[in-house]
Structure formats: structure tokens, C-alpha cells
Coordinates of C-alpha atoms in Angstrom, one line a residue:
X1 CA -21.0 -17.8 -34.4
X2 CA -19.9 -21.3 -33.9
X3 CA -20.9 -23.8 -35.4
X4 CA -19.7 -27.9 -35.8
X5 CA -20.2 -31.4 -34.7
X6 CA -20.3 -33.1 -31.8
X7 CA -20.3 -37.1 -31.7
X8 CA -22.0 -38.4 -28.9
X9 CA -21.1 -42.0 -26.9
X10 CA -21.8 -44.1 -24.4
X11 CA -19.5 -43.0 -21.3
X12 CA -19.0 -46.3 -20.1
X13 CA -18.4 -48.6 -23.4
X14 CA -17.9 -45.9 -25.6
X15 CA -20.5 -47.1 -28.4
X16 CA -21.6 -44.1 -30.9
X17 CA -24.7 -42.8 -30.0
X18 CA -25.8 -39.5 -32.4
X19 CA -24.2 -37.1 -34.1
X20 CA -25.1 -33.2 -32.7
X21 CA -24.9 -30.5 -35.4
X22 CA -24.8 -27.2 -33.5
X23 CA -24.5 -23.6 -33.9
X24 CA -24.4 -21.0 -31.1
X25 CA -23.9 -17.5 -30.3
X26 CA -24.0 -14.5 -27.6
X27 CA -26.7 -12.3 -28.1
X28 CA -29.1 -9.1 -26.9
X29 CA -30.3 -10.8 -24.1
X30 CA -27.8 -14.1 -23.5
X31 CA -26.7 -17.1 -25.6
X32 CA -28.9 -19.1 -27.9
X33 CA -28.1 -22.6 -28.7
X34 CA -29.6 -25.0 -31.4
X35 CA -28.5 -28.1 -33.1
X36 CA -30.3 -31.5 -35.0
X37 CA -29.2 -34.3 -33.4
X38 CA -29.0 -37.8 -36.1
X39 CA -28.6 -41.9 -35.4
X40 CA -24.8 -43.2 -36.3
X41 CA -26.7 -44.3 -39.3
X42 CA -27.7 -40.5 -40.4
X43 CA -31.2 -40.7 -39.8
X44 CA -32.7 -37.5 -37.7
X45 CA -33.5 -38.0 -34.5
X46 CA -33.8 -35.4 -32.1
X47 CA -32.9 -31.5 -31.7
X48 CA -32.3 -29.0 -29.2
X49 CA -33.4 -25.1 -29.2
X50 CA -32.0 -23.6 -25.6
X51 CA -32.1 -19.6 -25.1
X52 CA -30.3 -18.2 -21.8
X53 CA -30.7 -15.2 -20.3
X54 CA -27.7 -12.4 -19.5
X55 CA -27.5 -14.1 -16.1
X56 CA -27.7 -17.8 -17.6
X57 CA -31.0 -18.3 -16.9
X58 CA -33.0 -20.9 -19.1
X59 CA -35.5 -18.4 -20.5
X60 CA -36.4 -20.8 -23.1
X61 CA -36.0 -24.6 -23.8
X62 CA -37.1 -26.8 -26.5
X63 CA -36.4 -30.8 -26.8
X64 CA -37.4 -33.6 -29.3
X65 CA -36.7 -36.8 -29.3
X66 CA -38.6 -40.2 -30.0
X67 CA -41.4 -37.9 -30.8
X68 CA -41.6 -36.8 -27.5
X69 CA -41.4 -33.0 -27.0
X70 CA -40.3 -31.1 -23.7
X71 CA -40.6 -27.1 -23.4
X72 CA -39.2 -25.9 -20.4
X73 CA -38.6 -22.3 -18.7
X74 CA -36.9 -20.9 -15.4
X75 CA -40.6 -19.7 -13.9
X76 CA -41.1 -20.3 -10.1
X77 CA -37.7 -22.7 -10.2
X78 CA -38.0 -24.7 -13.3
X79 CA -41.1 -25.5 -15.0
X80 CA -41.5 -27.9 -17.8
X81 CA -44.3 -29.6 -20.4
X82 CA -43.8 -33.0 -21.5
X83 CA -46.0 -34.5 -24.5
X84 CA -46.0 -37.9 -25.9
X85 CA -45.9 -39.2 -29.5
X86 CA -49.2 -39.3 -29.6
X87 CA -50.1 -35.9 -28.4
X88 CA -52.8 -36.7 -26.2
X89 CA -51.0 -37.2 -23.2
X90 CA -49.2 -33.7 -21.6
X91 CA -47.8 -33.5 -18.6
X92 CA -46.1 -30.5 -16.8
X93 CA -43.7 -30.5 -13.8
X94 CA -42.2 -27.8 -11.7
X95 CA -38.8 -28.9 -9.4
X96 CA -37.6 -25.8 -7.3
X97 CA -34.4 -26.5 -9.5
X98 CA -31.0 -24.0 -10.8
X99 CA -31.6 -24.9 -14.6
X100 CA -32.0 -27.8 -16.7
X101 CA -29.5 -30.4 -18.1
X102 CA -29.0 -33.8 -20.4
X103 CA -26.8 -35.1 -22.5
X104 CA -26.5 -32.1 -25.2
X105 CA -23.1 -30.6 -24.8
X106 CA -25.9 -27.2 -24.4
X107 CA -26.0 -27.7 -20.7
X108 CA -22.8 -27.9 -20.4
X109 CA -22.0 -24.6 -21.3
X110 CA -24.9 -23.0 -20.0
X111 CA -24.3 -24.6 -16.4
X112 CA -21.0 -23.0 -16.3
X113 CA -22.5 -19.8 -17.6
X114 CA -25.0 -19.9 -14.7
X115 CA -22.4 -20.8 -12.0
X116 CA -19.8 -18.6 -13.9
X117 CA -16.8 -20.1 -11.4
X118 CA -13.5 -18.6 -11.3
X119 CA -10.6 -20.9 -10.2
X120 CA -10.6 -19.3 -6.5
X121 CA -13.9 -20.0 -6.2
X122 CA -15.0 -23.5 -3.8
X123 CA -17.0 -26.0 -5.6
X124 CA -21.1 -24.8 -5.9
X125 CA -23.8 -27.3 -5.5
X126 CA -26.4 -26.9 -8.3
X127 CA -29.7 -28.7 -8.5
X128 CA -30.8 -29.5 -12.3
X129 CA -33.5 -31.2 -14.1
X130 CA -32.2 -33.8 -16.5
X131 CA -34.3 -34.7 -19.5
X132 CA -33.0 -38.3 -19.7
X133 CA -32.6 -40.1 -23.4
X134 CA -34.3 -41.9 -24.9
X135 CA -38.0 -40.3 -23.9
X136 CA -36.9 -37.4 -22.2
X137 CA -37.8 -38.7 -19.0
X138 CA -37.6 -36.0 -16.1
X139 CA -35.5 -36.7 -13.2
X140 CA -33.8 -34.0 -10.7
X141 CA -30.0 -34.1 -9.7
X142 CA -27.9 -32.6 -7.4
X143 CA -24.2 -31.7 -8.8
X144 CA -21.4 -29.8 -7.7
X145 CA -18.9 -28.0 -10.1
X146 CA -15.5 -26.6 -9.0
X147 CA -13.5 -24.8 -11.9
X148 CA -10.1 -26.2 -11.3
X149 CA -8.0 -24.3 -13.7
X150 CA -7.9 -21.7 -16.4
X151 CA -5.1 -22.1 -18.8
X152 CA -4.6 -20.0 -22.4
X153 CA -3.6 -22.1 -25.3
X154 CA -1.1 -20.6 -28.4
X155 CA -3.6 -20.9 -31.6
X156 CA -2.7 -18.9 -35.0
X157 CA -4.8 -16.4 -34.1
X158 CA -5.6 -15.2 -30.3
X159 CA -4.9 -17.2 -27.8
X160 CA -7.8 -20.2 -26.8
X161 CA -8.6 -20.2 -23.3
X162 CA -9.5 -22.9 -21.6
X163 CA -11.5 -23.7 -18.5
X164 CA -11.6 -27.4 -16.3
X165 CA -14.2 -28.3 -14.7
X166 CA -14.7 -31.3 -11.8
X167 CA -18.4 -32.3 -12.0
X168 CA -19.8 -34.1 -8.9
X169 CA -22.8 -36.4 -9.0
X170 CA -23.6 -35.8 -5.5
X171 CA -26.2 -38.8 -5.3
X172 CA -23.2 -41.4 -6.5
X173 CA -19.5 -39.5 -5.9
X174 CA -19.3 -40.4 -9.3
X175 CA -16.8 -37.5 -10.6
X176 CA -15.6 -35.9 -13.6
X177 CA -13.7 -33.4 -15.9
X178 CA -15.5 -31.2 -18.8
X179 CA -13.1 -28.7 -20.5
X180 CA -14.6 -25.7 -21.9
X181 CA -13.9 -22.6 -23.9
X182 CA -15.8 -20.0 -24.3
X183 CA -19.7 -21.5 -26.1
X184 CA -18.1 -24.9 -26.7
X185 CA -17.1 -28.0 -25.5
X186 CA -14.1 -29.5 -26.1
X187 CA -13.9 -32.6 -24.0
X188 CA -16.1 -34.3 -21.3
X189 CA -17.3 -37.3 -20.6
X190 CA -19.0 -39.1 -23.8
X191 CA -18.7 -36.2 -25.8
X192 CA -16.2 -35.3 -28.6
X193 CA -15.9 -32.3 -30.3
X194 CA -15.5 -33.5 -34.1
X195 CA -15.6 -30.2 -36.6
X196 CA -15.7 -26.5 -35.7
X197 CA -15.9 -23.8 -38.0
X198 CA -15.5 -21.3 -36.4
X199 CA -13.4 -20.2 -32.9
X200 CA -15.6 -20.7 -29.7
X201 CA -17.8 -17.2 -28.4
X202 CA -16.0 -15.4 -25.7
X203 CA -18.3 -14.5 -22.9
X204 CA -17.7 -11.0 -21.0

């Protein structure tokens, strides 16, 4: 079961955003995700729950943050409730989307578990719903992911394989490169994979 840090900046100037500790694991029925999310200053200030499915499907998602609240499901595309601080205020939205995304390292792995690429495979155009920061504003995207190598590392132990991914933002051109293995991240753009405990999940 992995578990660690991630530190989480701003892509463009780089400035420290949050701190996300995580653990995640395979399981019965797919790969469950959690972490607590805290300011640069240590205060807590958001978490993530995410369940997939054996096919990658988001069977279960749960986001705080500003004391907003999302919970989200794959039902009839994607299908999500969105309350405000307040609590008085619900509102729901349905996108006829893949799965869900935002900047948690989470979706991330579970995109690529969705897709699951190999490196023969052309790129694949996914549509998401991204739960922007810092309300967890809704807002649909378009992406394409090509997995662009595989490549096993020496460690002390078994050997660490390693996936690259080109993301597309298909609304801008805007491109980039997220390296995986297995359940965790190790690089991508405004994400940096601090402390791990334990070696990364290896999916079947």
C-alpha cells in the first residue's frame, strides 16, 4: 500500500501551493485513493476520497475544499453534487463525460488506469470533468493522452517500471509529460513526488 507526500505548485511560477498526504492501494473491486491535502503553512485544507472500479471507472468520489464539498459518480456519464459552505445551496450536474479530474495527483493515475495505453497504441481523446481549485468549480475538458514509452528502472529490489505520458489540452494545444508507475506519480507538471514509503502498486 503506498503511501507519501506529494508537494503541489503552481505550473507556471512554481510557488508552493499544498502539501497532499496520500495512501493508495489495488483492491476487490479496483483502486481506492485517499489523502488530506494542508496550506505551505500546515494548516488543513482539503482532502480527496476516489474509489475506481476494475475497469477504472469512478465508482465513487469525494472532494473538500474551502468548505465546499463535491461527491461524484460514473452514472449516466458523470454525475456530480456540489454544496457550499453554507450548506444551503446544492447543486448537481451531469456532463456525458469519461471520468473526472483536478489537480490531485488521483486523476492522474486513474486516467491512465481508465485509458490503460500501451506504447503502440495512438493518442485517445478523453473528456473529463475538472473540479477546479479553489471552490471546486466544475468545468469539462477535452484531453488526449498518448503513452509514449515504457522503460524499467534498476532499484534494490525489482525493477521500477515506468510509463510517459503526453497529455493534450485539446481546447489550448497546451502539451505535456506525466511519468507514472504503477499507483503513483512521479513527475508531471506542478507536482513533485516528496516521500514514499512504500514501492508504487503494480496493476495486472
Amino acid at each position: 500500500m503506498p503511501r507519501g507526500r506529494y508537494s503541489l505548485h503552481d505550473p507556471h511560477d512554481h510557488t508552493l501551493l499544498a502539501e497532499e498526504h496520500f495512501q493508495c492501494a489495488p483492491g476487490p473491486s479496483g483502486w481506492r485513493y485517499v489523502s488530506q491535502r494542508t496550506t505551505p503553512s500546515g494548516d488543513h485544507s482539503g482532502s480527496v476520497d476516489l474509489a475506481l472500479d476494475e475497469l477504472g471507472r469512478p465508482i465513487r468520489l469525494e472532494l473538500h475544499a474551502a468548505g465546499w464539498q463535491v461527491r461524484a459518480a460514473a452514472l449516466d456519464g458523470v454525475t456530480w453534487v456540489r454544496t457550499d459552505p453554507t450548506g444551503a445551496h446544492a447543486t448537481e450536474g451531469n456532463v456525458r463525460a469519461h471520468a473526472f479530474t483536478g489537480t490531485s495527483p488521483a486523476f492522474l493515475v486513474a486516467t491512465a488506469r481508465l485509458l490503460r495505453l500501451t506504447p503502440s497504441s495512438s493518442a485517445t481523446r478523453v473528456r473529463l470533468v475538472a473540479f477546479t481549485d479553489p471552490v471546486l468549480a466544475p468545468r469539462t475538458v477535452d484531453q488526449s493522452w498518448a503513452l509514449v514509452e515504457r522503460e524499467a528502472h534498476p532499484t534494490d529490489n525489482a525493477p521500477l517500471m515506468v510509463d510517459e505520458y503526453q497529455v493534450t489540452a485539446l481546447d489550448t494545444g497546451e502539451r505535456h509529460t506525466v511519468h507514472l508507475s504503477g499507483d503513483v506519480v512521479l513527475s508531471a507538471p506542478g507536482i513533485e513526488l516528496e516521500h514514499l514509503a512504500s514501492p508504487p502498486s503494480v496493476f495486472d
